[in-house]
mmCIF file of C-alpha atoms in Angstrom:
data_model
loop_
_atom_site.group_PDB
_atom_site.id
_atom_site.type_symbol
_atom_site.label_atom_id
_atom_site.label_comp_id
_atom_site.label_asym_id
_atom_site.label_seq_id
_atom_site.Cartn_x
_atom_site.Cartn_y
_atom_site.Cartn_z
ATOM 1 C CA MET A 22 5.969 -35.184 -17.138
ATOM 2 C CA ASP A 23 4.611 -37.662 -14.624
ATOM 3 C CA LEU A 24 3.909 -34.848 -12.133
ATOM 4 C CA TYR A 25 1.551 -33.057 -14.510
ATOM 5 C CA GLU A 26 0.051 -36.283 -15.811
ATOM 6 C CA ARG A 27 -1.018 -37.164 -12.260
ATOM 7 C CA PHE A 28 -2.887 -33.890 -11.910
ATOM 8 C CA MET A 29 -4.464 -34.109 -15.356
ATOM 9 C CA SER A 30 -5.710 -37.642 -14.722
ATOM 10 C CA ALA A 31 -7.563 -36.430 -11.601
ATOM 11 C CA ARG A 32 -11.245 -36.038 -12.444
ATOM 12 C CA THR A 33 -12.449 -33.709 -9.702
ATOM 13 C CA SER A 34 -11.272 -30.840 -7.535
ATOM 14 C CA ALA A 35 -11.121 -33.203 -4.552
ATOM 15 C CA ASP A 36 -8.992 -35.670 -6.531
ATOM 16 C CA ARG A 37 -6.547 -32.919 -7.519
ATOM 17 C CA TRP A 38 -6.259 -31.831 -3.880
ATOM 18 C CA ARG A 39 -5.490 -35.434 -2.911
ATOM 19 C CA VAL A 40 -2.797 -35.631 -5.602
ATOM 20 C CA ALA A 41 -1.293 -32.323 -4.432
ATOM 21 C CA ASN A 42 -0.966 -33.634 -0.882
ATOM 22 C CA GLU A 43 0.459 -36.962 -2.041
ATOM 23 C CA VAL A 44 3.059 -35.220 -4.210
ATOM 24 C CA MET A 45 4.143 -32.881 -1.411
ATOM 25 C CA ALA A 46 4.156 -35.715 1.153
ATOM 26 C CA SER A 47 6.553 -37.648 -1.073
ATOM 27 C CA LEU A 48 8.905 -34.659 -0.763
ATOM 28 C CA GLY A 49 8.684 -34.569 3.031
ATOM 29 C CA ALA A 50 5.641 -32.398 3.712
ATOM 30 C CA THR A 51 3.397 -33.025 6.683
ATOM 31 C CA ALA A 52 0.814 -30.495 5.449
ATOM 32 C CA LEU A 53 0.003 -28.267 2.508
ATOM 33 C CA ASN A 54 -1.714 -24.872 2.294
ATOM 34 C CA VAL A 55 -2.940 -23.168 -0.863
ATOM 35 C CA ALA A 56 -4.622 -19.766 -0.748
ATOM 36 C CA GLU A 57 -5.549 -16.873 -3.001
ATOM 37 C CA VAL A 58 -5.668 -13.341 -1.638
ATOM 38 C CA GLU A 59 -6.133 -9.774 -2.794
ATOM 39 C CA ILE A 60 -2.652 -8.281 -2.898
ATOM 40 C CA LYS A 61 -3.620 -4.747 -1.877
ATOM 41 C CA THR A 62 -5.881 -5.604 1.050
ATOM 42 C CA CYS A 63 -4.500 -9.088 1.948
ATOM 43 C CA ARG A 64 -8.147 -10.236 2.018
ATOM 44 C CA LEU A 65 -8.366 -14.012 1.862
ATOM 45 C CA LEU A 66 -10.493 -15.156 -1.093
ATOM 46 C CA TRP A 67 -10.191 -18.889 -0.486
ATOM 47 C CA MET A 68 -7.923 -21.401 1.175
ATOM 48 C CA ARG A 69 -7.332 -25.141 1.260
ATOM 49 C CA SER A 70 -5.291 -26.698 4.054
ATOM 50 C CA SER A 71 -4.333 -30.152 5.256
ATOM 51 C CA MET A 72 -3.010 -28.893 8.603
ATOM 52 C CA THR A 73 -4.724 -30.377 11.655
ATOM 53 C CA SER A 74 -8.090 -29.023 12.749
ATOM 54 C CA GLU A 75 -6.515 -28.350 16.148
ATOM 55 C CA PHE A 76 -3.943 -26.009 14.622
ATOM 56 C CA LEU A 77 -6.440 -24.273 12.325
ATOM 57 C CA THR A 78 -8.851 -23.719 15.235
ATOM 58 C CA GLU A 79 -6.090 -22.189 17.350
ATOM 59 C CA TYR A 80 -4.879 -20.096 14.390
ATOM 60 C CA SER A 81 -8.359 -18.637 13.962
ATOM 61 C CA ARG A 82 -9.120 -18.275 17.678
ATOM 62 C CA GLN A 83 -5.950 -16.343 18.425
ATOM 63 C CA LYS A 84 -6.105 -14.414 15.127
ATOM 64 C CA PHE A 85 -2.587 -15.512 14.292
ATOM 65 C CA TYR A 86 -3.146 -14.337 10.711
ATOM 66 C CA GLU A 87 -2.492 -10.837 12.070
ATOM 67 C CA VAL A 88 1.112 -11.799 12.874
ATOM 68 C CA ASP A 89 1.672 -14.505 10.253
ATOM 69 C CA GLN A 90 4.777 -13.583 8.257
ATOM 70 C CA PHE A 91 3.443 -15.327 5.162
ATOM 71 C CA VAL A 92 0.381 -13.066 5.202
ATOM 72 C CA ALA A 93 2.561 -9.990 5.720
ATOM 73 C CA GLU A 94 4.644 -10.890 2.664
ATOM 74 C CA ILE A 95 1.736 -11.318 0.246
ATOM 75 C CA GLY A 96 2.457 -8.070 -1.597
ATOM 76 C CA GLN A 97 6.174 -8.719 -1.976
ATOM 77 C CA PRO A 98 7.836 -10.024 -5.170
ATOM 78 C CA LEU A 99 7.121 -13.599 -6.166
ATOM 79 C CA TYR A 100 9.956 -15.601 -4.635
ATOM 80 C CA PRO A 101 10.141 -18.481 -2.148
ATOM 81 C CA SER A 102 10.117 -17.559 1.536
ATOM 82 C CA LEU A 103 11.417 -19.895 4.248
ATOM 83 C CA HIS A 104 10.492 -19.664 7.938
ATOM 84 C CA ILE A 105 11.570 -21.884 10.825
ATOM 85 C CA THR A 106 9.479 -22.100 14.012
ATOM 86 C CA GLY A 107 10.661 -22.718 17.553
ATOM 87 C CA THR A 108 13.501 -20.236 17.077
ATOM 88 C CA LEU A 109 12.072 -16.864 18.109
ATOM 89 C CA GLU A 110 13.311 -15.494 21.436
ATOM 90 C CA ARG A 111 11.511 -13.113 23.749
ATOM 91 C CA ALA A 112 14.263 -10.498 23.488
ATOM 92 C CA THR A 113 14.044 -10.316 19.701
ATOM 93 C CA ALA A 114 10.351 -11.052 19.087
ATOM 94 C CA PRO A 115 8.402 -8.102 17.612
ATOM 95 C CA SER A 116 5.608 -8.808 20.098
ATOM 96 C CA GLN A 117 4.278 -11.433 22.491
ATOM 97 C CA ARG A 118 1.785 -12.550 19.836
ATOM 98 C CA HIS A 119 4.589 -13.156 17.335
ATOM 99 C CA LEU A 120 6.307 -15.256 19.980
ATOM 100 C CA ASP A 121 3.106 -17.195 20.717
ATOM 101 C CA PHE A 122 2.501 -17.911 17.035
ATOM 102 C CA ASN A 123 6.075 -19.070 16.435
ATOM 103 C CA TRP A 124 6.107 -21.504 19.340
ATOM 104 C CA THR A 125 2.482 -22.681 19.002
ATOM 105 C CA THR A 126 3.264 -23.699 15.412
ATOM 106 C CA TRP A 127 6.384 -25.505 16.599
ATOM 107 C CA ASP A 128 4.488 -27.248 19.428
ATOM 108 C CA MET A 129 2.018 -28.647 16.908
ATOM 109 C CA GLY A 130 4.780 -30.189 14.816
ATOM 110 C CA TYR A 131 5.172 -27.670 11.995
ATOM 111 C CA THR A 132 8.793 -26.608 12.267
ATOM 112 C CA LEU A 133 9.342 -25.489 8.681
ATOM 113 C CA GLY A 134 7.216 -23.435 6.296
ATOM 114 C CA TYR A 135 8.294 -22.852 2.683
ATOM 115 C CA ALA A 136 6.015 -20.448 0.833
ATOM 116 C CA MET A 137 5.928 -20.017 -2.929
ATOM 117 C CA ARG A 138 3.918 -17.213 -4.472
ATOM 118 C CA PHE A 139 2.366 -17.220 -7.915
ATOM 119 C CA ALA A 140 0.097 -14.986 -9.960
ATOM 120 C CA GLY A 141 -3.566 -15.326 -9.062
ATOM 121 C CA ALA A 142 -6.616 -15.564 -11.288
ATOM 122 C CA SER A 143 -6.471 -11.776 -11.826
ATOM 123 C CA PRO A 144 -3.708 -9.128 -11.725
ATOM 124 C CA ASP A 145 -4.967 -8.046 -8.295
ATOM 125 C CA THR A 146 -4.610 -11.439 -6.627
ATOM 126 C CA SER A 147 -1.790 -13.722 -5.586
ATOM 127 C CA LYS A 148 -1.808 -17.469 -5.015
ATOM 128 C CA THR A 149 0.412 -18.844 -2.265
ATOM 129 C CA VAL A 150 1.471 -22.466 -1.876
ATOM 130 C CA VAL A 151 2.986 -23.316 1.525
ATOM 131 C CA PHE A 152 4.917 -26.551 2.070
ATOM 132 C CA CYS A 153 4.901 -27.451 5.790
ATOM 133 C CA ALA A 154 7.249 -29.992 7.351
ATOM 134 C CA GLY A 155 8.351 -31.295 10.716
ATOM 135 C CA GLU A 156 12.020 -31.019 9.826
ATOM 136 C CA LYS A 157 14.473 -28.148 10.080
ATOM 137 C CA ALA A 158 15.652 -26.321 6.975
ATOM 138 C CA SER A 159 19.189 -27.646 7.505
ATOM 139 C CA GLU A 160 17.887 -31.141 6.829
ATOM 140 C CA PHE A 161 16.653 -30.196 3.345
ATOM 141 C CA THR A 162 19.100 -29.915 0.452
ATOM 142 C CA GLU A 163 18.929 -27.335 -2.313
ATOM 143 C CA GLU A 164 18.018 -30.174 -4.678
ATOM 144 C CA GLN A 165 15.015 -31.005 -2.463
ATOM 145 C CA PHE A 166 13.908 -27.376 -2.388
ATOM 146 C CA ALA A 167 14.158 -27.299 -6.192
ATOM 147 C CA LYS A 168 11.835 -30.314 -6.375
ATOM 148 C CA ILE A 169 9.450 -28.634 -3.932
ATOM 149 C CA ARG A 170 9.369 -25.517 -6.135
ATOM 150 C CA GLN A 171 8.679 -27.685 -9.173
ATOM 151 C CA ALA A 172 5.789 -29.372 -7.377
ATOM 152 C CA GLY A 173 4.568 -25.987 -6.127
ATOM 153 C CA THR A 174 4.313 -24.739 -9.699
ATOM 154 C CA ALA A 175 2.066 -27.681 -10.578
ATOM 155 C CA VAL A 176 -0.037 -27.219 -7.437
ATOM 156 C CA ALA A 177 -0.556 -23.540 -8.283
ATOM 157 C CA ALA A 178 -1.710 -24.523 -11.769
ATOM 158 C CA PHE A 179 -4.217 -27.175 -10.747
ATOM 159 C CA ILE A 180 -5.568 -26.339 -7.292
ATOM 160 C CA THR A 181 -8.584 -24.051 -7.317
ATOM 161 C CA ALA A 182 -11.067 -22.805 -4.739
ATOM 162 C CA PRO A 183 -12.832 -25.520 -2.706
ATOM 163 C CA GLY A 184 -15.955 -26.806 -4.395
ATOM 164 C CA LYS A 185 -14.880 -25.987 -7.938
ATOM 165 C CA GLY A 186 -15.283 -29.018 -10.151
ATOM 166 C CA GLU A 187 -13.655 -30.239 -13.338
ATOM 167 C CA GLU A 188 -15.812 -27.937 -15.420
ATOM 168 C CA ASP A 189 -14.204 -24.943 -13.729
ATOM 169 C CA LEU A 190 -10.655 -25.979 -14.618
ATOM 170 C CA ASP A 191 -10.375 -24.965 -18.246
ATOM 171 C CA LEU A 192 -7.254 -26.526 -19.692
ATOM 172 C CA SER A 193 -8.656 -26.817 -23.181
ATOM 173 C CA GLY A 194 -6.182 -24.254 -24.471
ATOM 174 C CA GLN A 195 -8.420 -22.663 -27.062
ATOM 175 C CA GLY A 196 -5.404 -20.737 -28.308
ATOM 176 C CA ALA A 197 -3.191 -23.816 -28.445
ATOM 177 C CA GLY A 198 -3.502 -23.802 -32.213
ATOM 178 C CA LYS A 199 -1.222 -20.759 -32.279
ATOM 179 C CA ALA A 200 2.179 -22.379 -32.363
ATOM 180 C CA LEU A 201 4.507 -21.612 -29.503
ATOM 181 C CA SER A 202 7.930 -20.341 -30.504
ATOM 182 C CA GLY A 203 11.041 -22.281 -29.615
ATOM 183 C CA ARG A 204 11.891 -19.703 -26.956
ATOM 184 C CA GLU A 205 8.415 -19.936 -25.418
ATOM 185 C CA LYS A 206 8.741 -23.720 -25.177
ATOM 186 C CA GLN A 207 12.176 -23.391 -23.566
ATOM 187 C CA VAL A 208 10.925 -20.948 -20.948
ATOM 188 C CA LEU A 209 7.851 -23.045 -20.118
ATOM 189 C CA ALA A 210 9.959 -26.199 -19.793
ATOM 190 C CA LEU A 211 12.258 -24.463 -17.288
ATOM 191 C CA LEU A 212 9.215 -23.147 -15.441
ATOM 192 C CA ALA A 213 8.000 -26.742 -15.188
ATOM 193 C CA ALA A 214 11.328 -27.597 -13.559
ATOM 194 C CA GLY A 215 10.531 -25.100 -10.796
ATOM 195 C CA TYR A 216 12.966 -22.414 -11.944
ATOM 196 C CA LEU A 217 12.331 -18.779 -11.029
ATOM 197 C CA ASN A 218 12.519 -16.036 -13.665
ATOM 198 C CA THR A 219 16.066 -15.112 -12.655
ATOM 199 C CA ARG A 220 17.250 -18.711 -13.004
ATOM 200 C CA ILE A 221 15.458 -19.116 -16.342
ATOM 201 C CA ALA A 222 17.136 -15.934 -17.607
ATOM 202 C CA HIS A 223 20.542 -17.234 -16.480
ATOM 203 C CA GLU A 224 20.031 -20.664 -18.056
ATOM 204 C CA LEU A 225 19.028 -19.158 -21.408
ATOM 205 C CA GLY A 226 21.419 -16.198 -21.348
ATOM 206 C CA ILE A 227 18.649 -13.631 -21.704
ATOM 207 C CA ALA A 228 17.349 -10.700 -19.652
ATOM 208 C CA GLU A 229 14.751 -11.343 -16.950
ATOM 209 C CA VAL A 230 12.402 -8.893 -18.643
ATOM 210 C CA THR A 231 12.622 -11.079 -21.759
ATOM 211 C CA VAL A 232 11.541 -14.066 -19.681
ATOM 212 C CA ARG A 233 8.487 -12.141 -18.440
ATOM 213 C CA LYS A 234 7.568 -11.018 -21.962
ATOM 214 C CA THR A 235 7.997 -14.560 -23.292
ATOM 215 C CA LEU A 236 5.709 -16.001 -20.618
ATOM 216 C CA LEU A 237 3.129 -13.310 -21.329
ATOM 217 C CA SER A 238 3.236 -14.130 -25.032
ATOM 218 C CA ALA A 239 2.814 -17.851 -24.302
ATOM 219 C CA ARG A 240 -0.133 -17.122 -22.013
ATOM 220 C CA LYS A 241 -1.892 -15.119 -24.718
ATOM 221 C CA LYS A 242 -1.355 -17.807 -27.332
ATOM 222 C CA LEU A 243 -2.692 -20.505 -25.009
ATOM 223 C CA GLY A 244 -5.578 -18.456 -23.632
ATOM 224 C CA ALA A 245 -4.306 -18.864 -20.074
ATOM 225 C CA LYS A 246 -4.918 -16.532 -17.136
ATOM 226 C CA THR A 247 -1.614 -17.327 -15.419
ATOM 227 C CA ARG A 248 1.742 -18.684 -16.478
ATOM 228 C CA GLU A 249 1.151 -21.843 -14.430
ATOM 229 C CA GLU A 250 -2.112 -22.416 -16.296
ATOM 230 C CA ALA A 251 -0.250 -21.845 -19.577
ATOM 231 C CA LEU A 252 2.238 -24.502 -18.523
ATOM 232 C CA ALA A 253 -0.533 -26.987 -17.700
ATOM 233 C CA ILE A 254 -2.226 -26.361 -21.052
ATOM 234 C CA ALA A 255 1.052 -26.754 -22.954
ATOM 235 C CA VAL A 256 1.832 -30.038 -21.175
ATOM 236 C CA LYS A 257 -1.669 -31.385 -21.784
ATOM 237 C CA ALA A 258 -1.461 -30.447 -25.482
ATOM 238 C CA GLY A 259 1.923 -32.121 -25.832
ATOM 239 C CA LEU A 260 3.602 -28.888 -26.894
ATOM 240 C CA LEU A 261 6.687 -29.245 -24.708
ATOM 241 C CA ASP A 262 9.687 -31.523 -24.978
ATOM 242 C CA PHE A 263 11.249 -32.527 -21.653
#
């Protein structure tokens, strides 16, 4: 797939971050955030952001992370989460700080946030990819959101902590010699299309638990830490047919 080829042709961590922003911008993003956190404590391990320095300074100064809904949802199941700014009213806001965060984000041009959560580098961490745009959700079609999820899967696979170079992104697939089954290839191909486990299960007529077991088996065969990494390895090794 061209999407994965673009990431794999990038030589450095900085190049992959540039590609990630270009891919998301082509889908309507004005900024991109990628972060990994500890699920239990919500402690931020690392983050990369292309939001303006003005917004990030204000976010830190006012400690908006304490009322950020994306942070609050870190421990929830891995599914996309959509939030629209400039909509919260004083009568329904949980607090004044929630109201300030909602409207400050809107004032700075970020009216839509679409968060996708993925498995982190360990079972105790979660990686979040947030697509930010200056358009309302009503102006995005379901087809566009599907493309955003597909791109988010690739971003989660290739974007690592700031400063990590090519040597830290191991896509050699030492276990790639262990042939993937037909079912494993099917599931990975649908994952590459941005499908969630429930959609993959529906498309293949199997139980969701079977999807999870299949992805785990593929990860083990490919020597991958996460399913997104397994997908990247499989694409690089030419193991999937699209």
